[in-house]
Short mmCIF file of C-alpha atoms in Angstrom, two decimals:
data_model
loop_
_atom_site.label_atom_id
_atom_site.label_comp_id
_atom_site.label_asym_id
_atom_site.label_seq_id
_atom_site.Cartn_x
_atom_site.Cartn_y
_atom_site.Cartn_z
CA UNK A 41 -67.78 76.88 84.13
CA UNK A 42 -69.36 78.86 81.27
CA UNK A 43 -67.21 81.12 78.94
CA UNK A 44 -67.36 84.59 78.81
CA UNK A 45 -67.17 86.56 75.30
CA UNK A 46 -68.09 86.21 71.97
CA UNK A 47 -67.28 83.02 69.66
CA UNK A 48 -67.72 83.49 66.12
CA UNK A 49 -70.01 80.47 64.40
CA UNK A 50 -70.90 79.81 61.44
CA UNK A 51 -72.65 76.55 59.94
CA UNK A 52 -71.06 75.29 57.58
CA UNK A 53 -74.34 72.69 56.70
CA UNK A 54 -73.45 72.32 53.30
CA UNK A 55 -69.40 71.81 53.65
CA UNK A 56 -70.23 69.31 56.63
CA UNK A 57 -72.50 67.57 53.92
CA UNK A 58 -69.92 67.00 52.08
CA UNK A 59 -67.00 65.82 54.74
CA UNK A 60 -66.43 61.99 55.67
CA UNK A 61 -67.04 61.54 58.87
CA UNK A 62 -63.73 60.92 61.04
CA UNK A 63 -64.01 57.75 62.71
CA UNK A 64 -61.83 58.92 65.83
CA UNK A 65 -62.84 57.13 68.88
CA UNK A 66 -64.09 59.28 71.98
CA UNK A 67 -61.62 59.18 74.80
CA UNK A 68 -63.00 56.68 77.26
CA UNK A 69 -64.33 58.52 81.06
CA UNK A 70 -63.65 54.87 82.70
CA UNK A 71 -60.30 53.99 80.95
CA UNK A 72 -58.79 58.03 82.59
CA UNK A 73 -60.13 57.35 85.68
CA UNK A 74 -58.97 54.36 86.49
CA UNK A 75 -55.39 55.33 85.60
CA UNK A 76 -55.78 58.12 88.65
CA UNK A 77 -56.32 55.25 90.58
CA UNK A 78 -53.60 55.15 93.40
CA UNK A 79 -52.86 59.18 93.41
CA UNK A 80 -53.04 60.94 95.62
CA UNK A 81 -52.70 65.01 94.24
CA UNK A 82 -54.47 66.43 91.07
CA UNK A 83 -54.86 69.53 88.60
CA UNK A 84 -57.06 70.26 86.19
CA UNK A 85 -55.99 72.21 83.06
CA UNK A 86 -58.22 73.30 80.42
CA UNK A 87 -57.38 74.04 77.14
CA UNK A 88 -57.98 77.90 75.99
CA UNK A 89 -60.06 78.49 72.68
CA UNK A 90 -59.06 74.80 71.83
CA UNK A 91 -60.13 74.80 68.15
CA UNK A 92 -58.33 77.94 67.43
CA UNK A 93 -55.29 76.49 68.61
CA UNK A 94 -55.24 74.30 65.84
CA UNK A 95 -54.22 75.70 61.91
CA UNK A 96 -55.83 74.66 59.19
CA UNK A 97 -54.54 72.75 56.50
CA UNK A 98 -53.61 75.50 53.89
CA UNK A 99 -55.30 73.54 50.80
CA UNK A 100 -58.81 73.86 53.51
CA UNK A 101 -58.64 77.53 54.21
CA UNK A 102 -60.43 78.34 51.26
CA UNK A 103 -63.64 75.86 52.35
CA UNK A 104 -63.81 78.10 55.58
CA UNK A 105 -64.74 81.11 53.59
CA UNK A 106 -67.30 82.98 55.07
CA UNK A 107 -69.11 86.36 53.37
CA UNK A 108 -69.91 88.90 55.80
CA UNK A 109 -72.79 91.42 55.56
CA UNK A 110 -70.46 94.28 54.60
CA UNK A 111 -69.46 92.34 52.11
CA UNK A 112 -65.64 91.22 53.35
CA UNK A 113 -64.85 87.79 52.71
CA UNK A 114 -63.06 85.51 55.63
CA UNK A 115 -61.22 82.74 55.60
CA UNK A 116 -60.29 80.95 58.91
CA UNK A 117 -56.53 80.43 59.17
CA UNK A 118 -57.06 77.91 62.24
CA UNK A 119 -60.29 75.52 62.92
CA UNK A 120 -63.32 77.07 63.15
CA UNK A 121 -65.98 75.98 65.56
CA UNK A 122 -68.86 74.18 63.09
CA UNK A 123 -66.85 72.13 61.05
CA UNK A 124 -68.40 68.31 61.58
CA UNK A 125 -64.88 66.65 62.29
CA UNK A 126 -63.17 69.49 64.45
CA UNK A 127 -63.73 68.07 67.73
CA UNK A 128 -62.53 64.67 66.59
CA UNK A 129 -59.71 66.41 64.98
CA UNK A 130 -58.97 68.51 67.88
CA UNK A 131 -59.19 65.67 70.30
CA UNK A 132 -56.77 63.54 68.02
CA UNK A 133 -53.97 66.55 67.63
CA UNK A 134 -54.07 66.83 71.84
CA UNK A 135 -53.76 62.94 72.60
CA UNK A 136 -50.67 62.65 70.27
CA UNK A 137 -48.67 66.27 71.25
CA UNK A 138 -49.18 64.62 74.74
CA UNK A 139 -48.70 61.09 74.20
CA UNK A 140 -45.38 60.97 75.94
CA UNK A 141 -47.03 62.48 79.42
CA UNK A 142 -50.33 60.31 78.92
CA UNK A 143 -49.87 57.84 81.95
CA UNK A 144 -50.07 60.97 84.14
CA UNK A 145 -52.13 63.84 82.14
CA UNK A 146 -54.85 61.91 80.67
CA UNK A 147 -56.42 64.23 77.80
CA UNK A 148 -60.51 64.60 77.09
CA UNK A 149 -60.63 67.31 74.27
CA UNK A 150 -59.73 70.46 75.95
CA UNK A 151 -59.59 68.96 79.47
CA UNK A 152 -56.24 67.72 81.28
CA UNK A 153 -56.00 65.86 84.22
CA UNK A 154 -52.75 65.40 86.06
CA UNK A 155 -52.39 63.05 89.32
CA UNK A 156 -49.11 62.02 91.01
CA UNK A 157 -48.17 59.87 93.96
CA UNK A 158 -44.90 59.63 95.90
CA UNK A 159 -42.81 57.06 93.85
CA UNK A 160 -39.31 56.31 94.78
CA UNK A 161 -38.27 58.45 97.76
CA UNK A 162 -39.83 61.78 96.06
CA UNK A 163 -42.76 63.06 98.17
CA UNK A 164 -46.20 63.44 96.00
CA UNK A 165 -45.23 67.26 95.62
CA UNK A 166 -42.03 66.59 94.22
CA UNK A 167 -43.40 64.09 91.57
CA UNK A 168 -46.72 66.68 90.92
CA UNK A 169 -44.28 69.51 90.31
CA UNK A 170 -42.08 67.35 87.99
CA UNK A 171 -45.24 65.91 86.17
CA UNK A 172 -46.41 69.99 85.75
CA UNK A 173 -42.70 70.68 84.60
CA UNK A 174 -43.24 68.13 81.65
CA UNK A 175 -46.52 68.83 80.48
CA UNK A 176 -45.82 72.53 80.93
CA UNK A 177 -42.61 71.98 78.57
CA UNK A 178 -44.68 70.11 76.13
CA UNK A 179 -47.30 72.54 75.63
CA UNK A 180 -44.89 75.76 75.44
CA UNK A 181 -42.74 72.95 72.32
CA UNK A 182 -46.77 73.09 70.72
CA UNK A 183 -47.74 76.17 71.62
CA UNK A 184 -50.59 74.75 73.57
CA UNK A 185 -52.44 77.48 76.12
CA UNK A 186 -54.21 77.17 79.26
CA UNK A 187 -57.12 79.00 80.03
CA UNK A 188 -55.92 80.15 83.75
CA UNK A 189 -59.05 80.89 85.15
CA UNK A 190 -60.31 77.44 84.77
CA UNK A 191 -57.48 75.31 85.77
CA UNK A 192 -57.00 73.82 89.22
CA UNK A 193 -53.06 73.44 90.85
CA UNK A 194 -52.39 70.58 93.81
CA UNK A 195 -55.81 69.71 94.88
CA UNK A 196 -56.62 66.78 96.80
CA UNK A 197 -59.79 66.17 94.30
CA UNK A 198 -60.70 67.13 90.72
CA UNK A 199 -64.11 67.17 88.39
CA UNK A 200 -63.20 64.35 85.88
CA UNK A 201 -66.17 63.98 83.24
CA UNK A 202 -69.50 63.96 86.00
CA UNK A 203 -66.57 62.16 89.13
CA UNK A 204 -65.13 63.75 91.90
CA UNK A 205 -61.42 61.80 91.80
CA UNK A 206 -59.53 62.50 94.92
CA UNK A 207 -56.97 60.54 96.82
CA UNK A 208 -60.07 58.48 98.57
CA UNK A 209 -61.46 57.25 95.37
CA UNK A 210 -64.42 57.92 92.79
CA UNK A 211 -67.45 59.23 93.59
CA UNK A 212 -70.64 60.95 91.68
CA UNK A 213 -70.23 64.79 91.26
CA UNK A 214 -73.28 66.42 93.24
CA UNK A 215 -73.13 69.30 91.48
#
């Protein structure tokens, strides 16, 4: 679903130049689906303005100064979009605020997936809602935000990464 609004950008070519790369590995698409295998009720949350919900180190605010025409001078006081190691950065701050939910709301960047089954006794609505309840918790502790508009509540299939996951298994996404 495409964004609406204005991001500010900047390129930041010769500071990127300059950064070691972060050798963070990239979430792996089979590894998250196959631990939805078995479930049988999904959301999708997505993460709102995901960069910006990280700060910046306060020794690097100075390297995200940016002149403006008018002649004010900027400084980003959370991660700017540009920067060659945000998205592994960004990626790396979500798995580990949401480590202790991870065997039920799988991270990918700014994406969340949460599945649940009925597990001793408590019907796959009851275990959803209490799987919500915790990740919910754990993002108000972080101060983690949802962009509404794109997240999905108790469907019987999710988009995961190019998939359709649903309660009958894996298949391609059509669309």
């Amino acid at each position: 679903m495409a964004q609406c609004g204005w991001r500010i950008v900047h390129a930041y070519n010769k500071l990127n130049d300059a950064t070691v790369p972060a050798q963070t590995p990239i979430p792996r698409k089979d590894v998250i689906i196959d631990s939805m295998a078995l479930s049988t009720i999904f959301s999708a949350l997505d993460l709102r303005d995901g960069f910006c919900q990280i700060l910046m180190r306060e020794s690097d605010i100075p390297l995200t100064a940016v002149s403006t025409p008018s002649g004010m001078l900027w400084e980003w006081l959370v991660m700017p979009q540009g920067l060659k190691n945000a998205p592994a950065t960004f990626n790396r701050c979500v798995t580990h605020l949401l480590r202790s939910v991870r065997d039920f709301a799988p991270s990918y960047f700014d994406d969340v997936f949460i599945h649940s089954r009925a597990v001793d006794g408590k019907s796959e609505v009851e275990m959803h809602k209490e799987h919500l309840r915790r990740l919910f918790a754990l993002m108000r502790k972080h101060k983690l935000y949802a962009n509404l508009k794109k997240c999905i509540f108790g469907a019987r299939e999710i988009h995961v990464l190019g998939c359709l996951v649903g309660k009958n298994g894996v298949r391609s996404d059509p669309g």
